[in-house]
Short mmCIF file of C-alpha atoms and ligand atoms in Angstrom, two decimals:
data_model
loop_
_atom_site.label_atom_id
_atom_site.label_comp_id
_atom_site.label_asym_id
_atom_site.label_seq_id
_atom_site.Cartn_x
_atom_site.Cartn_y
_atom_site.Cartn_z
CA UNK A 98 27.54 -26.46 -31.91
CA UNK A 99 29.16 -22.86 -32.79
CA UNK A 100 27.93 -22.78 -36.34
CA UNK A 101 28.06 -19.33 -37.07
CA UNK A 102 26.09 -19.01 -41.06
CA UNK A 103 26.54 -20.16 -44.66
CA UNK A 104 30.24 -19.94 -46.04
CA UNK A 105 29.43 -20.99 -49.67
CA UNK A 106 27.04 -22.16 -51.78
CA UNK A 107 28.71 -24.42 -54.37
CA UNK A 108 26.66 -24.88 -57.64
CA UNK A 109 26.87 -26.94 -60.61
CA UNK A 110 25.58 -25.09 -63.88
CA UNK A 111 25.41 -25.50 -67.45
CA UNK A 112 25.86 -21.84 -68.48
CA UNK A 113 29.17 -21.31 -66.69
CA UNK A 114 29.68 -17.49 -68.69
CA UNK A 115 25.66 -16.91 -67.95
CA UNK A 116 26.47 -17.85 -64.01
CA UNK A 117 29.42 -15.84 -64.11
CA UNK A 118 28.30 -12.50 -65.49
CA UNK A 119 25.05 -12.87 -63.24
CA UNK A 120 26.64 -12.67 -60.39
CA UNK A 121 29.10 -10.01 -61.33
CA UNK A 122 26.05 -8.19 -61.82
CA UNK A 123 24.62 -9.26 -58.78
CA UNK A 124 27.57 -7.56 -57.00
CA UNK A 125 30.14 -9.88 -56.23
CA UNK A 126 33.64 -9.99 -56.46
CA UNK A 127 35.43 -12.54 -58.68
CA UNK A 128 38.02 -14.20 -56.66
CA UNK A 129 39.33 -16.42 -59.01
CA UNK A 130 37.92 -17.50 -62.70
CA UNK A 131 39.73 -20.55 -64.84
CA UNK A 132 38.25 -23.32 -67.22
CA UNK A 133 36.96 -25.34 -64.30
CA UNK A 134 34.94 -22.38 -62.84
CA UNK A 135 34.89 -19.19 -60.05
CA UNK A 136 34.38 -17.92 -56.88
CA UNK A 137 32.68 -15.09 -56.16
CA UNK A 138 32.71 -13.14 -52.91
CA UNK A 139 30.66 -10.87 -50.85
CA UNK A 140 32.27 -8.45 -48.25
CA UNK A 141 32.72 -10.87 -45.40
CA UNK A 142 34.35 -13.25 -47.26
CA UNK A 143 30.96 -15.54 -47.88
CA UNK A 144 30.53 -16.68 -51.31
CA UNK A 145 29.30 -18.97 -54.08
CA UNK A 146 31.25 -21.07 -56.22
CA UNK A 147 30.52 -22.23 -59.85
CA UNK A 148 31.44 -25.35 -61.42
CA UNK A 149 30.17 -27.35 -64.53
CA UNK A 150 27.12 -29.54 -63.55
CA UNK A 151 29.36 -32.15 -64.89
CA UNK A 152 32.23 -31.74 -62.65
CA UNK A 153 33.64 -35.40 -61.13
CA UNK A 154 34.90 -33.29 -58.10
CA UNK A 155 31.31 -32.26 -57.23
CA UNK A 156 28.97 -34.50 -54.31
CA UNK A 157 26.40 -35.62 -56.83
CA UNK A 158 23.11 -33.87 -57.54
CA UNK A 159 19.97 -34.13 -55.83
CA UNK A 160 17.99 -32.52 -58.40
CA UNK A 161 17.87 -31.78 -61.88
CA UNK A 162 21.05 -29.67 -63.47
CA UNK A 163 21.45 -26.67 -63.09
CA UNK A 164 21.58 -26.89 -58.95
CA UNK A 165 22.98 -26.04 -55.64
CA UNK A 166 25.42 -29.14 -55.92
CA UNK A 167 26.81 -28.27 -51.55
CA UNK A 168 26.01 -26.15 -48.89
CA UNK A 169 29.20 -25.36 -46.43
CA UNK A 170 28.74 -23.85 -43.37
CA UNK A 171 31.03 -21.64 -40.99
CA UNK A 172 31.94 -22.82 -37.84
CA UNK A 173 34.09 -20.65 -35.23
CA UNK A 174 36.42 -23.02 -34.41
CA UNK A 175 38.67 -26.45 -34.32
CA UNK A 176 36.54 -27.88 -31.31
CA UNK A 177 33.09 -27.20 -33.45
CA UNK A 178 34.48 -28.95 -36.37
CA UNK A 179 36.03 -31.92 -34.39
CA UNK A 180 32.49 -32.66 -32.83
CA UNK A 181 30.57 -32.20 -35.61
CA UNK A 182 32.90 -34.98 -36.97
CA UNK A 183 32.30 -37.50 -33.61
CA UNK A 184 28.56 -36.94 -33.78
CA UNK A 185 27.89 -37.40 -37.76
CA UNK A 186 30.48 -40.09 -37.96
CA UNK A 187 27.97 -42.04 -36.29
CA UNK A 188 25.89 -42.46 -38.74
CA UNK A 189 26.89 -41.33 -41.91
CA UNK A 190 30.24 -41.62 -44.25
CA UNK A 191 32.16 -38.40 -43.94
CA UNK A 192 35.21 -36.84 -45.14
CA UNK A 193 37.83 -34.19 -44.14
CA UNK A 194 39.50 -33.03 -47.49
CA UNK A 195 43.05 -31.43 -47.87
CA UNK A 196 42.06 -28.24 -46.40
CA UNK A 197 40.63 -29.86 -42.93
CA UNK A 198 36.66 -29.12 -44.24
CA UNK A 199 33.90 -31.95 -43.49
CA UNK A 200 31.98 -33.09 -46.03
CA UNK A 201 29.09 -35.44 -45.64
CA UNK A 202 24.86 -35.51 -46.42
CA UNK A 203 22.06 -34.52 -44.12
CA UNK A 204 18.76 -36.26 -43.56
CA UNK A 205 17.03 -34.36 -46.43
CA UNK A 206 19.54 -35.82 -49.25
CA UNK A 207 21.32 -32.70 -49.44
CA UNK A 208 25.38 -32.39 -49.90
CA UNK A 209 27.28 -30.11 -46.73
CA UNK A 210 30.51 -29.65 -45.22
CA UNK A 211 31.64 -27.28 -42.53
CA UNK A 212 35.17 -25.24 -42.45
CA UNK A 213 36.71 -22.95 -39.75
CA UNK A 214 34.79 -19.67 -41.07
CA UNK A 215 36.77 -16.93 -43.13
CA UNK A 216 34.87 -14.71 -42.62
CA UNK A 217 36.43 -11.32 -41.79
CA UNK A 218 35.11 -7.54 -40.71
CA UNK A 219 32.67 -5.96 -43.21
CA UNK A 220 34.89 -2.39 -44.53
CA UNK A 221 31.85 -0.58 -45.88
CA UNK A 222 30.39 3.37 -46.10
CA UNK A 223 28.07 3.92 -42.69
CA UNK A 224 24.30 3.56 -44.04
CA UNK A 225 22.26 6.31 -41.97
CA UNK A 226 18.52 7.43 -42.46
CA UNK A 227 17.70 10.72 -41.04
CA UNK A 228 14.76 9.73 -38.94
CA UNK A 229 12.32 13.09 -37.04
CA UNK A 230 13.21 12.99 -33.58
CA UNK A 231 16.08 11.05 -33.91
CA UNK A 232 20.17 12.19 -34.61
CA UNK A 233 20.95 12.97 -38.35
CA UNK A 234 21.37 9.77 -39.79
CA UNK A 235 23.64 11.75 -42.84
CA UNK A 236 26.14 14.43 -41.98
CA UNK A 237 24.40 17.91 -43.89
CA UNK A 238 24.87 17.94 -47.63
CA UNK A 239 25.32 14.28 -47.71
CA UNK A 240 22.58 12.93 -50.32
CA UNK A 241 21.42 9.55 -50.49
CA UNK A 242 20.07 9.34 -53.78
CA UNK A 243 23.30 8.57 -55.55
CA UNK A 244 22.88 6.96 -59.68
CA UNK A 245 26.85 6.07 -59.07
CA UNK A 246 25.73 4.39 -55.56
CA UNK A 247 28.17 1.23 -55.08
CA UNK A 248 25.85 -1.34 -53.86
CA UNK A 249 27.90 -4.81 -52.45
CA UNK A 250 26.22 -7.62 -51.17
CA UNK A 251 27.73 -7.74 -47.48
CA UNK A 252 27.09 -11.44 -46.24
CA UNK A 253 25.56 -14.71 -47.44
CA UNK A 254 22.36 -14.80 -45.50
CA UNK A 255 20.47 -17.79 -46.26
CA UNK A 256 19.09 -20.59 -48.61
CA UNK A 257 15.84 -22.73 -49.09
CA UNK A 258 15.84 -26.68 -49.69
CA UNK A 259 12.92 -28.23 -51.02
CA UNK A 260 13.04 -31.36 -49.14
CA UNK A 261 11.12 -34.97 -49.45
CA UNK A 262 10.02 -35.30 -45.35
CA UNK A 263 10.51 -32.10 -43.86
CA UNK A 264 9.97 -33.58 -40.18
CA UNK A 265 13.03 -35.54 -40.90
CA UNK A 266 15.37 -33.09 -42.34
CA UNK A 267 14.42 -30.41 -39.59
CA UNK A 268 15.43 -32.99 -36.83
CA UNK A 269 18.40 -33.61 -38.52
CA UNK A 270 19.42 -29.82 -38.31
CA UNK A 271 18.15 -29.23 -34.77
CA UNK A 272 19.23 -32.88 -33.31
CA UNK A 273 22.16 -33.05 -34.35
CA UNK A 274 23.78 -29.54 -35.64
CA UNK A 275 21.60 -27.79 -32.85
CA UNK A 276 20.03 -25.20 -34.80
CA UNK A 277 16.71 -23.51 -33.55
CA UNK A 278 13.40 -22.92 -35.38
CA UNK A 279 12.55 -19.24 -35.30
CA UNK A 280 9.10 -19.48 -37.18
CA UNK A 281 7.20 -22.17 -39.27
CA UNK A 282 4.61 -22.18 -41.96
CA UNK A 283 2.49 -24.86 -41.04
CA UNK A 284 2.19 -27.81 -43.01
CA UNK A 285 5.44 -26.48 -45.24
CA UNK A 286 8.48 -26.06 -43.15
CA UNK A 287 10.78 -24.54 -40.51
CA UNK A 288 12.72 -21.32 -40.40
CA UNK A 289 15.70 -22.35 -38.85
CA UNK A 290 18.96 -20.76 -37.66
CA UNK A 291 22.56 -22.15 -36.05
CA UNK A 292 23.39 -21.45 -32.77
CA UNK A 293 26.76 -19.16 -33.49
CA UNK A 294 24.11 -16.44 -35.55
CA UNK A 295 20.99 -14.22 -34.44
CA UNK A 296 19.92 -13.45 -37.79
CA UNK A 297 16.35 -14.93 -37.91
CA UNK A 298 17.41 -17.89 -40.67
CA UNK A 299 20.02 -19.22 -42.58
CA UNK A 300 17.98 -22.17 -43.71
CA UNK A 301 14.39 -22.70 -44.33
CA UNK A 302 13.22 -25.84 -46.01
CA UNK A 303 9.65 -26.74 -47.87
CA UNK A 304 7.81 -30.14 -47.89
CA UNK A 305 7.86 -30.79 -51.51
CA UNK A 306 4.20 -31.96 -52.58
CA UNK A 307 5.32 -33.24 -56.56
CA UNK A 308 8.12 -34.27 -58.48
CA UNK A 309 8.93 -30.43 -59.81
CA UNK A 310 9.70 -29.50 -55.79
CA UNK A 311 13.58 -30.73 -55.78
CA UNK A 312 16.58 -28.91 -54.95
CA UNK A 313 17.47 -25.21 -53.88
CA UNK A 314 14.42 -22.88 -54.20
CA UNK A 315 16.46 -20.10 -53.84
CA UNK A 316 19.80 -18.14 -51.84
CA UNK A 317 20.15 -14.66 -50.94
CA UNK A 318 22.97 -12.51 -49.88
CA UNK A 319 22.61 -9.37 -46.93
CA UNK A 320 22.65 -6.17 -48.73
CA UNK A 321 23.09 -3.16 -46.05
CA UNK A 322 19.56 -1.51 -46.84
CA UNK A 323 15.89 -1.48 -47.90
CA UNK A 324 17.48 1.48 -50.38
CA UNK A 325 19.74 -1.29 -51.19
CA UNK A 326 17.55 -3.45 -52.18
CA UNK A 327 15.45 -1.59 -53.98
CA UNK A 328 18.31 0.36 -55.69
CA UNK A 329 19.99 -3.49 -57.29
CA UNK A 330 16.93 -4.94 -57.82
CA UNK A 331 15.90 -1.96 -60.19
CA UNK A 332 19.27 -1.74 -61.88
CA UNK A 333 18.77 -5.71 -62.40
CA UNK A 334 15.45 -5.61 -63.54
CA UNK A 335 16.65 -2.66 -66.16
CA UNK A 336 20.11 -5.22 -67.13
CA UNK A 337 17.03 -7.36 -68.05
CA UNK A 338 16.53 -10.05 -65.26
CA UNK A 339 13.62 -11.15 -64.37
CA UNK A 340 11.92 -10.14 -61.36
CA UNK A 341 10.31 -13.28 -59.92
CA UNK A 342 8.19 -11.84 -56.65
CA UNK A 343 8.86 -8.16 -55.29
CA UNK A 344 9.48 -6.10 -54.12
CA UNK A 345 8.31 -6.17 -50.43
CA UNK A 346 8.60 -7.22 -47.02
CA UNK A 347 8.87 -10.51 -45.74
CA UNK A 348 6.67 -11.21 -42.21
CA UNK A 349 8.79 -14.09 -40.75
CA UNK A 350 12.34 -12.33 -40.47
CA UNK A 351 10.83 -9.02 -41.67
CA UNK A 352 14.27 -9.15 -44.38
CA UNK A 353 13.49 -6.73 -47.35
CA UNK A 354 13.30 -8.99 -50.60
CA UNK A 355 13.01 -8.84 -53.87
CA UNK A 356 13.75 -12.61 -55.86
CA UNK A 357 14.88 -12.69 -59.46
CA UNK A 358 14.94 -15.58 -61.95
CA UNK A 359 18.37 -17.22 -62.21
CA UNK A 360 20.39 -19.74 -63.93
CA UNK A 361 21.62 -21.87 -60.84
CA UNK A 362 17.99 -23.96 -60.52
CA UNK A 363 15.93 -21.62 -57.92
CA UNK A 364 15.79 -18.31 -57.77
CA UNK A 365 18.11 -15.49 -56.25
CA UNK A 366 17.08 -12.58 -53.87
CA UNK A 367 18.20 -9.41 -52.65
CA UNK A 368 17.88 -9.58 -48.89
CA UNK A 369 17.80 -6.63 -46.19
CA UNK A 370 17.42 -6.12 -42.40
CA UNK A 371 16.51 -9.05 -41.28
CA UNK A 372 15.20 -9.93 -37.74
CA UNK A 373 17.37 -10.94 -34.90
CA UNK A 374 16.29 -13.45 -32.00
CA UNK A 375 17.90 -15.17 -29.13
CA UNK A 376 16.72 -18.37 -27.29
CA UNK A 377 14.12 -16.82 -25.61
CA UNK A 378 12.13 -16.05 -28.52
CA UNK A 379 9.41 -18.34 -29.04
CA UNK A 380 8.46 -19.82 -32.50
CA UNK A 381 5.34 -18.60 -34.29
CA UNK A 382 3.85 -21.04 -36.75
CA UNK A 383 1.46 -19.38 -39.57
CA UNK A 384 -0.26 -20.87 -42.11
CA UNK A 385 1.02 -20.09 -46.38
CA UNK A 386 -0.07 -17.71 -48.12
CA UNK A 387 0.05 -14.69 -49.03
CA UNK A 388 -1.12 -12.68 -46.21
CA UNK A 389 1.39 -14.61 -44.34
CA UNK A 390 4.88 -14.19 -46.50
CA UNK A 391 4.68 -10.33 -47.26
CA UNK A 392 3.76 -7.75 -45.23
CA UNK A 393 3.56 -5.48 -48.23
CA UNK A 394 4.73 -6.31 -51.98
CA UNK A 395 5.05 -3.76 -54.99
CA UNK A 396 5.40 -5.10 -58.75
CA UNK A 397 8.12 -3.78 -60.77
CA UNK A 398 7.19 -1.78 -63.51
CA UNK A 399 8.92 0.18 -66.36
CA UNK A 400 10.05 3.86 -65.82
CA UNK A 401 7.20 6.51 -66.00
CA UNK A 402 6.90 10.04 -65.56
CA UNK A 403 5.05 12.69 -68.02
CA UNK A 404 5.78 13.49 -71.21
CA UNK A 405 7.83 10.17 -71.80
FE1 LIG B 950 14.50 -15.71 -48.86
#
């Protein structure tokens, strides 16, 4: 199965203006706006979508409103789509809508649908480090440390399902989409990723243990840099979002991260340079925690230098 990422995350919210101007901030482009809601688009063409939590057009919700209402995937091609439709028609109601995408539910009571990707060639600046001992990563007189820096989330990289039987949902994903665990915490869930992408995970799902564990626990977009990262996440924090954990270093994936509070239901992160594996990596499994999830985390704090 040649399913090559997340396309779109399509939420239902009840702060459509507060959802809007979030993720203008967050860096996306608005690709269209109206009474019924937006898209908004990173540089590949990978996006989320708002709508009213009350929308009739929406799969319904798994969890309490605000929430990630469906999660569509990428796949390269007609063939992909065409037997993703013979195998889950098997066992599950499905639908193609007008525009040829699959909709239908997976095994952890979740809403997703597959399309032929759109997504197209990043067109961004080069990102070079100058490195001792290694070629100029910057051409001379080039600086990096730029207040006017442009920083554009690049690609939707992944999102997190708390789900009610995690064995279940993960054989769902790798029995019958054919995607690959990568890492596990043990005792939570699988790090998992489709066959038509490297990157380390687009999906990682948590046993939920009580009745506040539902829904998305949060999404994340590539940015091109740990200077990236660090660079939105401070302008955020000083816009006056809340930081929620970072910033730091994940261990599974080794992405940069930094998560903020948000008003879609989980939180939202700032991802960066994340891990690639083929199939002859073998899955480590690590207990939660702490020492496990961060390899090293800072706390935001205010400004400070003398004198102020
Ligand atoms: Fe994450």
């Amino acid at each position: 199965m040649n399913i090559v990422g997340l396309e779109t995350l399509v939420f239902g919210v009840e702060d459509m203006a507060a959802g809007r101007q979030y993720l203008l901030d967050y860096g996306l482009k608005e690709i269209d706006a109206s009474a019924v809601g937006g898209t908004y688009e990173a540089l590949d063409g990978t996006a989320v979508v708002l709508r009213h939590a009350s929308d009739p057009g929406l799969p319904a919700s798994n969890a309490p409103s605000p929430n990630l209402r469906e999660t569509v995937y990428g796949v390269a091609d007609a063939a992909t789509l065409r037997a993703l439709a013979d195998n889950l028609s098997a066992d599950r109601e499905m639908r193609f809508d007008d525009e040829g995408s699959l909709h239908t539910l997976d095994d952890g009571g979740y809403a997703i649908a597959f399309c032929i990707t759109r997504r197209r060639a990043i067109v961004a600046p080069h990102i070079g480090i100058n490195v001792p001992g290694q070629a100029p990563g910057r051409a001379a007189n080039v600086c990096a440390a730029d207040k006017a820096e442009k920083i554009l989330p690049r690609s939707l990289s992944h999102v997190v399902y708390f789900v009610p039987d995690v064995a279940k949902a993960e054989a769902f994903y790798q029995d019958r989409l054919g995607f690959r665990v990568t890492d596990r915490f043990i005792g939570l869930g699988p790090f998992m990723r489709p066959q038509g992408t490297l990157d380390h995970h687009c999906l990682f799902m948590i046993q939920s243990f009580n009745s506040h564990m539902v829904g998305m626990n949060h999404f994340t977009f590539h940015l091109g840099s740990a200077n990236e990262v660090l660079h939105a996440g401070w302008r955020f924090a000083q816009q006056g979002y809340k930081s929620f954990w970072g910033p730091g270093r994940h261990i599974m994936g080794s992405n940069y991260f930094w998560y903020f509070n948000s008003p879609f239901g989980g939180t939202m992160e700032f991802d960066a340079d994340m891990d690639l594996h083929d199939d002859s990596w073998s899955p480590r499994a690590m207990p939660p925690g702490s020492d496990n999830s961060q390899i090293f985390l800072f706390q935001h704090a205010p400004k400070w230098a003398p004198g102020e």
